[in-house]
PDB file of C-alpha atoms in Angstrom:
ATOM      1  CA  UNK L   1      17.878   8.305  -6.737  1.00 73.00           C
ATOM      2  CA  UNK L   2      20.749   7.056  -5.272  1.00 75.00           C
ATOM      3  CA  UNK L   3      21.148   3.676  -5.267  1.00 90.00           C
ATOM      4  CA  UNK L   4      23.617   0.660  -4.347  1.00 94.00           C
ATOM      5  CA  UNK L   5      23.589  -2.282  -6.484  1.00 94.00           C
ATOM      6  CA  UNK L   6      24.433  -5.819  -5.758  1.00 95.00           C
ATOM      7  CA  UNK L   7      23.896  -8.816  -8.018  1.00 91.00           C
ATOM      8  CA  UNK L   8      21.107 -10.880  -6.144  1.00 88.00           C
ATOM      9  CA  UNK L   9      22.603 -14.302  -6.807  1.00 89.00           C
ATOM     10  CA  UNK L  10      22.281 -16.968  -5.987  1.00 95.00           C
ATOM     11  CA  UNK L  11      26.289 -17.231  -5.711  1.00 96.00           C
ATOM     12  CA  UNK L  12      27.108 -21.248  -5.414  1.00 97.00           C
ATOM     13  CA  UNK L  13      30.490 -21.405  -3.980  1.00 97.00           C
ATOM     14  CA  UNK L  14      32.284 -24.680  -3.190  1.00 97.00           C
ATOM     15  CA  UNK L  15      33.462 -25.233   0.605  1.00 97.00           C
ATOM     16  CA  UNK L  16      36.926 -24.011   1.099  1.00 97.00           C
ATOM     17  CA  UNK L  17      37.153 -21.558  -2.105  1.00 97.00           C
ATOM     18  CA  UNK L  18      36.973 -18.119  -1.940  1.00 97.00           C
ATOM     19  CA  UNK L  19      33.371 -16.545  -2.194  1.00 97.00           C
ATOM     20  CA  UNK L  20      33.177 -13.223  -4.182  1.00 97.00           C
ATOM     21  CA  UNK L  21      30.696 -10.303  -3.434  1.00 97.00           C
ATOM     22  CA  UNK L  22      30.432  -7.200  -5.351  1.00 96.00           C
ATOM     23  CA  UNK L  23      28.381  -4.068  -5.060  1.00 96.00           C
ATOM     24  CA  UNK L  24      28.268  -0.618  -6.940  1.00 96.00           C
ATOM     25  CA  UNK L  25      27.105   2.768  -5.510  1.00 94.00           C
ATOM     26  CA  UNK L  26      26.182   5.838  -7.134  1.00 91.00           C
ATOM     27  CA  UNK L  27      26.780   8.817  -4.776  1.00 86.00           C
ATOM     28  CA  UNK L  28      30.394   9.691  -5.818  1.00 87.00           C
ATOM     29  CA  UNK L  29      30.448  11.645  -2.287  1.00 85.00           C
ATOM     30  CA  UNK L  30      29.741   8.288  -0.091  1.00 86.00           C
ATOM     31  CA  UNK L  31      32.557   8.279   2.737  1.00 85.00           C
ATOM     32  CA  UNK L  32      31.331   4.750   4.784  1.00 90.00           C
ATOM     33  CA  UNK L  33      30.372   1.547   3.079  1.00 93.00           C
ATOM     34  CA  UNK L  34      29.522  -1.937   5.484  1.00 94.00           C
ATOM     35  CA  UNK L  35      28.619  -5.380   4.550  1.00 96.00           C
ATOM     36  CA  UNK L  36      26.005  -7.283   6.917  1.00 96.00           C
ATOM     37  CA  UNK L  37      24.860 -10.567   7.011  1.00 97.00           C
ATOM     38  CA  UNK L  38      21.595 -12.302   7.337  1.00 95.00           C
ATOM     39  CA  UNK L  39      20.592 -15.186   7.933  1.00 95.00           C
ATOM     40  CA  UNK L  40      16.731 -16.283   7.204  1.00 90.00           C
ATOM     41  CA  UNK L  41      14.573 -15.018   9.338  1.00 87.00           C
ATOM     42  CA  UNK L  42      17.124 -13.420  11.460  1.00 90.00           C
ATOM     43  CA  UNK L  43      18.640  -9.548  11.828  1.00 91.00           C
ATOM     44  CA  UNK L  44      21.114  -8.406   9.934  1.00 93.00           C
ATOM     45  CA  UNK L  45      24.833  -8.500  11.592  1.00 93.00           C
ATOM     46  CA  UNK L  46      27.824  -5.866  10.768  1.00 93.00           C
ATOM     47  CA  UNK L  47      30.645  -8.249   9.651  1.00 94.00           C
ATOM     48  CA  UNK L  48      32.734  -5.575   7.852  1.00 93.00           C
ATOM     49  CA  UNK L  49      32.815  -1.896   7.724  1.00 93.00           C
ATOM     50  CA  UNK L  50      35.313   0.008   5.322  1.00 94.00           C
ATOM     51  CA  UNK L  51      35.999   4.192   5.208  1.00 91.00           C
ATOM     52  CA  UNK L  52      38.919   4.513   2.771  1.00 91.00           C
ATOM     53  CA  UNK L  53      40.605   3.005  -0.307  1.00 95.00           C
ATOM     54  CA  UNK L  54      42.054  -0.833  -0.489  1.00 95.00           C
ATOM     55  CA  UNK L  55      41.449  -3.503   1.571  1.00 96.00           C
ATOM     56  CA  UNK L  56      40.825  -4.386   5.195  1.00 95.00           C
ATOM     57  CA  UNK L  57      40.735  -7.752   6.463  1.00 96.00           C
ATOM     58  CA  UNK L  58      39.317  -9.517   9.472  1.00 95.00           C
ATOM     59  CA  UNK L  59      39.774 -13.280   9.797  1.00 96.00           C
ATOM     60  CA  UNK L  60      38.570 -15.104   7.208  1.00 97.00           C
ATOM     61  CA  UNK L  61      36.714 -11.826   6.018  1.00 97.00           C
ATOM     62  CA  UNK L  62      38.523  -8.922   3.356  1.00 97.00           C
ATOM     63  CA  UNK L  63      36.692  -6.109   2.337  1.00 97.00           C
ATOM     64  CA  UNK L  64      38.010  -3.937  -0.577  1.00 97.00           C
ATOM     65  CA  UNK L  65      36.969  -0.367  -1.608  1.00 96.00           C
ATOM     66  CA  UNK L  66      37.589   1.494  -4.878  1.00 96.00           C
ATOM     67  CA  UNK L  67      36.158   4.582  -4.705  1.00 93.00           C
ATOM     68  CA  UNK L  68      37.307   6.171  -8.252  1.00 94.00           C
ATOM     69  CA  UNK L  69      35.404   2.923  -9.339  1.00 94.00           C
ATOM     70  CA  UNK L  70      32.533   3.241  -7.024  1.00 94.00           C
ATOM     71  CA  UNK L  71      33.142  -0.463  -6.074  1.00 95.00           C
ATOM     72  CA  UNK L  72      33.239  -2.371  -2.696  1.00 97.00           C
ATOM     73  CA  UNK L  73      33.774  -6.127  -2.427  1.00 97.00           C
ATOM     74  CA  UNK L  74      33.675  -8.718   0.001  1.00 98.00           C
ATOM     75  CA  UNK L  75      36.087 -11.595   0.050  1.00 98.00           C
ATOM     76  CA  UNK L  76      35.149 -14.673   1.977  1.00 98.00           C
ATOM     77  CA  UNK L  77      38.149 -17.404   1.950  1.00 98.00           C
ATOM     78  CA  UNK L  78      38.062 -20.857   3.277  1.00 97.00           C
ATOM     79  CA  UNK L  79      34.131 -20.726   2.885  1.00 97.00           C
ATOM     80  CA  UNK L  80      32.423 -22.571   4.771  1.00 97.00           C
ATOM     81  CA  UNK L  81      28.395 -23.918   4.856  1.00 96.00           C
ATOM     82  CA  UNK L  82      27.789 -21.479   7.916  1.00 96.00           C
ATOM     83  CA  UNK L  83      28.840 -18.382   5.542  1.00 97.00           C
ATOM     84  CA  UNK L  84      25.407 -19.447   3.139  1.00 97.00           C
ATOM     85  CA  UNK L  85      23.521 -16.420   3.959  1.00 97.00           C
ATOM     86  CA  UNK L  86      21.997 -13.438   2.369  1.00 96.00           C
ATOM     87  CA  UNK L  87      25.090 -10.404   2.345  1.00 97.00           C
ATOM     88  CA  UNK L  88      23.939  -6.942   2.068  1.00 96.00           C
ATOM     89  CA  UNK L  89      25.940  -3.855   0.893  1.00 96.00           C
ATOM     90  CA  UNK L  90      25.388  -0.601   2.424  1.00 94.00           C
ATOM     91  CA  UNK L  91      26.864   2.956   1.849  1.00 92.00           C
ATOM     92  CA  UNK L  92      26.196   6.025   3.660  1.00 87.00           C
ATOM     93  CA  UNK L  93      24.571   9.192   1.479  1.00 79.00           C
ATOM     94  CA  UNK L  94      27.070  12.215   0.926  1.00 67.00           C
ATOM     95  CA  UNK L  95      24.696  14.585   2.439  1.00 64.00           C
ATOM     96  CA  UNK L  96      24.201  12.951   5.988  1.00 65.00           C
ATOM     97  CA  UNK L  97      24.904   9.386   7.528  1.00 67.00           C
ATOM     98  CA  UNK L  98      21.771   7.819   6.059  1.00 82.00           C
ATOM     99  CA  UNK L  99      22.277   4.376   4.810  1.00 88.00           C
ATOM    100  CA  UNK L 100      21.311   3.243   1.676  1.00 91.00           C
ATOM    101  CA  UNK L 101      21.416  -0.278   0.985  1.00 94.00           C
ATOM    102  CA  UNK L 102      21.692  -2.960  -1.641  1.00 94.00           C
ATOM    103  CA  UNK L 103      19.055  -5.950  -2.472  1.00 93.00           C
ATOM    104  CA  UNK L 104      21.357  -8.253  -1.079  1.00 95.00           C
ATOM    105  CA  UNK L 105      23.430 -11.256  -2.612  1.00 96.00           C
ATOM    106  CA  UNK L 106      22.348 -15.010  -1.896  1.00 96.00           C
ATOM    107  CA  UNK L 107      25.505 -16.715  -1.158  1.00 97.00           C
ATOM    108  CA  UNK L 108      25.245 -20.620  -0.867  1.00 97.00           C
ATOM    109  CA  UNK L 109      28.452 -22.834   0.428  1.00 97.00           C
ATOM    110  CA  UNK L 110      28.253 -26.408  -0.888  1.00 95.00           C
ATOM    111  CA  UNK L 111      29.792 -28.876   0.803  1.00 91.00           C
TER     112      UNK L 111
ATOM    113  CA  UNK V   1      23.557  -7.532  27.213  1.00 64.00           C
ATOM    114  CA  UNK V   2      19.984  -7.690  25.696  1.00 80.00           C
ATOM    115  CA  UNK V   3      19.724  -6.500  21.604  1.00 92.00           C
ATOM    116  CA  UNK V   4      17.233  -4.620  19.927  1.00 96.00           C
ATOM    117  CA  UNK V   5      14.030  -6.474  20.323  1.00 96.00           C
ATOM    118  CA  UNK V   6      10.866  -6.279  18.238  1.00 97.00           C
ATOM    119  CA  UNK V   7       7.434  -6.976  18.779  1.00 97.00           C
ATOM    120  CA  UNK V   8       5.089  -8.767  17.312  1.00 97.00           C
ATOM    121  CA  UNK V   9       7.657 -11.120  15.133  1.00 96.00           C
ATOM    122  CA  UNK V  10       4.659 -11.310  12.666  1.00 97.00           C
ATOM    123  CA  UNK V  11       1.550  -9.680  11.974  1.00 97.00           C
ATOM    124  CA  UNK V  12      -1.424 -10.814   9.659  1.00 97.00           C
ATOM    125  CA  UNK V  13      -4.192  -7.991   9.567  1.00 97.00           C
ATOM    126  CA  UNK V  14      -6.860  -7.123   7.167  1.00 97.00           C
ATOM    127  CA  UNK V  15      -6.876  -3.839   4.888  1.00 96.00           C
ATOM    128  CA  UNK V  16      -8.001  -1.018   6.426  1.00 96.00           C
ATOM    129  CA  UNK V  17      -7.061  -2.381  10.341  1.00 97.00           C
ATOM    130  CA  UNK V  18      -4.740  -0.672  12.676  1.00 97.00           C
ATOM    131  CA  UNK V  19      -1.109  -2.449  13.546  1.00 98.00           C
ATOM    132  CA  UNK V  20       1.377  -0.987  16.264  1.00 98.00           C
ATOM    133  CA  UNK V  21       4.924  -2.100  15.984  1.00 98.00           C
ATOM    134  CA  UNK V  22       7.295  -1.922  19.090  1.00 98.00           C
ATOM    135  CA  UNK V  23      10.893  -1.888  19.069  1.00 98.00           C
ATOM    136  CA  UNK V  24      12.908  -1.626  22.120  1.00 97.00           C
ATOM    137  CA  UNK V  25      16.484  -0.564  21.423  1.00 97.00           C
ATOM    138  CA  UNK V  26      19.740  -0.876  23.006  1.00 95.00           C
ATOM    139  CA  UNK V  27      19.952   0.635  26.379  1.00 94.00           C
ATOM    140  CA  UNK V  28      22.008   3.925  25.950  1.00 92.00           C
ATOM    141  CA  UNK V  29      21.354   4.093  22.124  1.00 94.00           C
ATOM    142  CA  UNK V  30      20.395   7.317  21.489  1.00 94.00           C
ATOM    143  CA  UNK V  31      19.666   6.515  18.103  1.00 94.00           C
ATOM    144  CA  UNK V  32      16.806   4.781  16.448  1.00 96.00           C
ATOM    145  CA  UNK V  33      16.170   3.852  13.146  1.00 96.00           C
ATOM    146  CA  UNK V  34      13.086   2.196  11.681  1.00 97.00           C
ATOM    147  CA  UNK V  35      13.653   0.419   8.157  1.00 96.00           C
ATOM    148  CA  UNK V  36      11.175  -1.404   5.718  1.00 96.00           C
ATOM    149  CA  UNK V  37      11.704  -4.558   3.489  1.00 94.00           C
ATOM    150  CA  UNK V  38       9.409  -5.434   0.555  1.00 91.00           C
ATOM    151  CA  UNK V  39      10.408  -8.883  -0.666  1.00 84.00           C
ATOM    152  CA  UNK V  40      13.208  -9.665  -2.803  1.00 80.00           C
ATOM    153  CA  UNK V  41      13.885  -5.615  -2.763  1.00 88.00           C
ATOM    154  CA  UNK V  42      16.380  -3.514  -0.697  1.00 91.00           C
ATOM    155  CA  UNK V  43      15.888  -2.218   2.654  1.00 93.00           C
ATOM    156  CA  UNK V  44      14.605   1.205   2.838  1.00 94.00           C
ATOM    157  CA  UNK V  45      14.894   3.819   5.467  1.00 93.00           C
ATOM    158  CA  UNK V  46      11.833   4.933   7.257  1.00 95.00           C
ATOM    159  CA  UNK V  47      13.227   7.507   9.599  1.00 94.00           C
ATOM    160  CA  UNK V  48      15.242   8.082  12.383  1.00 95.00           C
ATOM    161  CA  UNK V  49      15.258   9.246  16.197  1.00 96.00           C
ATOM    162  CA  UNK V  50      18.017  10.691  18.194  1.00 95.00           C
ATOM    163  CA  UNK V  51      16.697  10.425  21.731  1.00 95.00           C
ATOM    164  CA  UNK V  52      12.995  11.176  21.409  1.00 95.00           C
ATOM    165  CA  UNK V  53      13.091  13.776  18.592  1.00 94.00           C
ATOM    166  CA  UNK V  54      12.452  12.941  14.981  1.00 94.00           C
ATOM    167  CA  UNK V  55      15.542  13.731  13.086  1.00 92.00           C
ATOM    168  CA  UNK V  56      14.853  12.298   9.738  1.00 91.00           C
ATOM    169  CA  UNK V  57      11.131  11.295   8.804  1.00 93.00           C
ATOM    170  CA  UNK V  58      11.974  11.377   5.050  1.00 91.00           C
ATOM    171  CA  UNK V  59      11.609   7.948   4.446  1.00 92.00           C
ATOM    172  CA  UNK V  60       7.946   7.821   5.775  1.00 94.00           C
ATOM    173  CA  UNK V  61       5.412   6.867   2.776  1.00 91.00           C
ATOM    174  CA  UNK V  62       2.766   8.620   3.921  1.00 90.00           C
ATOM    175  CA  UNK V  63       0.464  10.285   7.029  1.00 92.00           C
ATOM    176  CA  UNK V  64      -0.675   6.561   7.359  1.00 96.00           C
ATOM    177  CA  UNK V  65       2.319   5.759   9.579  1.00 97.00           C
ATOM    178  CA  UNK V  66       2.968   7.333  12.681  1.00 97.00           C
ATOM    179  CA  UNK V  67       6.484   6.932  14.931  1.00 97.00           C
ATOM    180  CA  UNK V  68       6.778   8.096  18.247  1.00 97.00           C
ATOM    181  CA  UNK V  69       9.796   7.788  20.471  1.00 97.00           C
ATOM    182  CA  UNK V  70       8.343   8.468  23.978  1.00 86.00           C
ATOM    183  CA  UNK V  71      11.053   9.600  26.830  1.00 88.00           C
ATOM    184  CA  UNK V  72      14.048   8.514  24.282  1.00 86.00           C
ATOM    185  CA  UNK V  73      13.673   4.795  24.593  1.00 93.00           C
ATOM    186  CA  UNK V  74      11.412   2.317  23.286  1.00 96.00           C
ATOM    187  CA  UNK V  75      10.003   3.490  19.948  1.00 98.00           C
ATOM    188  CA  UNK V  76       5.927   2.686  18.448  1.00 98.00           C
ATOM    189  CA  UNK V  77       5.474   2.545  14.863  1.00 98.00           C
ATOM    190  CA  UNK V  78       1.977   2.716  13.827  1.00 98.00           C
ATOM    191  CA  UNK V  79       0.193   2.151  10.529  1.00 97.00           C
ATOM    192  CA  UNK V  80      -3.422   2.977  10.317  1.00 96.00           C
ATOM    193  CA  UNK V  81      -5.419   2.319   8.031  1.00 96.00           C
ATOM    194  CA  UNK V  82      -3.293  -0.352   6.735  1.00 96.00           C
ATOM    195  CA  UNK V  83      -3.159  -0.795   2.843  1.00 96.00           C
ATOM    196  CA  UNK V  84      -1.806  -4.190   1.168  1.00 96.00           C
ATOM    197  CA  UNK V  85       1.275  -2.409  -0.025  1.00 95.00           C
ATOM    198  CA  UNK V  86       2.390  -1.554   3.319  1.00 96.00           C
ATOM    199  CA  UNK V  87       3.251  -5.589   3.534  1.00 96.00           C
ATOM    200  CA  UNK V  88       6.705  -6.323   4.211  1.00 96.00           C
ATOM    201  CA  UNK V  89       9.328  -6.547   7.484  1.00 96.00           C
ATOM    202  CA  UNK V  90       9.998  -3.606   9.270  1.00 97.00           C
ATOM    203  CA  UNK V  91      13.553  -3.486  10.955  1.00 96.00           C
ATOM    204  CA  UNK V  92      14.320  -1.565  14.088  1.00 97.00           C
ATOM    205  CA  UNK V  93      18.072  -0.750  14.297  1.00 95.00           C
ATOM    206  CA  UNK V  94      19.798   1.016  17.024  1.00 95.00           C
ATOM    207  CA  UNK V  95      23.312   2.979  17.164  1.00 93.00           C
ATOM    208  CA  UNK V  96      25.572   4.940  19.744  1.00 92.00           C
ATOM    209  CA  UNK V  97      26.331   7.499  17.467  1.00 89.00           C
ATOM    210  CA  UNK V  98      25.156   8.325  13.766  1.00 87.00           C
ATOM    211  CA  UNK V  99      24.759   4.906  11.740  1.00 85.00           C
ATOM    212  CA  UNK V 100      27.573   4.863   9.349  1.00 81.00           C
ATOM    213  CA  UNK V 101      29.670   7.057  11.497  1.00 82.00           C
ATOM    214  CA  UNK V 102      33.352   5.539  11.986  1.00 81.00           C
ATOM    215  CA  UNK V 103      33.720   4.319  15.501  1.00 79.00           C
ATOM    216  CA  UNK V 104      30.163   4.487  16.744  1.00 80.00           C
ATOM    217  CA  UNK V 105      27.963   3.807  13.999  1.00 83.00           C
ATOM    218  CA  UNK V 106      27.832   0.421  14.203  1.00 87.00           C
ATOM    219  CA  UNK V 107      23.943  -0.416  13.272  1.00 90.00           C
ATOM    220  CA  UNK V 108      22.624  -3.439  15.567  1.00 93.00           C
ATOM    221  CA  UNK V 109      19.465  -4.703  13.948  1.00 94.00           C
ATOM    222  CA  UNK V 110      16.525  -6.242  15.706  1.00 95.00           C
ATOM    223  CA  UNK V 111      14.803  -9.639  14.220  1.00 94.00           C
ATOM    224  CA  UNK V 112      11.928  -7.483  12.424  1.00 95.00           C
ATOM    225  CA  UNK V 113       8.294  -7.508  12.488  1.00 97.00           C
ATOM    226  CA  UNK V 114       6.257  -9.244   9.659  1.00 96.00           C
ATOM    227  CA  UNK V 115       3.419  -7.169   8.822  1.00 97.00           C
ATOM    228  CA  UNK V 116       0.992  -9.006   5.829  1.00 97.00           C
ATOM    229  CA  UNK V 117      -2.052  -6.933   5.061  1.00 97.00           C
ATOM    230  CA  UNK V 118      -4.895  -9.182   3.340  1.00 96.00           C
TER     231      UNK V 118
END
């Protein structure tokens, strides 16, 4: 059973601090990795995608991928209350482009 | 440009009844996916259409679920007869290329249809 694992949280971070979200995956052949943000009752929206080892930065967001450790992380700098949401990690299966999802980490940014 | 739209947003039915969920993908997106999320659990893949063809329906739980995408535009997901364990949020998503594919595989989600079976 191929899986993506996330800590369900909630993860509480003070405003202005760095929020660090982590995700591990079991399929060593996974090639593409994604972080989606979902506000309560709303649709998931893509915030970061990463395909190769290392860091990828977009504004306040940095995705980090370590294929040897099968580990993906998302860093949010200068956290804002509007960042409070559930963050979903997803990875493609080796055999096709079907996405496997983690259960999500609930992030709370405290003013 | 309109996003992915789903209808209804919430449906409450009794066990044994039938429900049909509808999804209108982003215009021009050939790839359409149905997912389901049970409370507290991960999003689970149900099936994938490329235009009007079912590309992968390996995630469909059983033959009580029937999905169609006539003409390669909107899609419907029918549950007949509904059981208690079918409760959850059903998400539809569309993409230009295959989901996860670099460049064209960004998935755009609808807000989901919450199904409650009593």
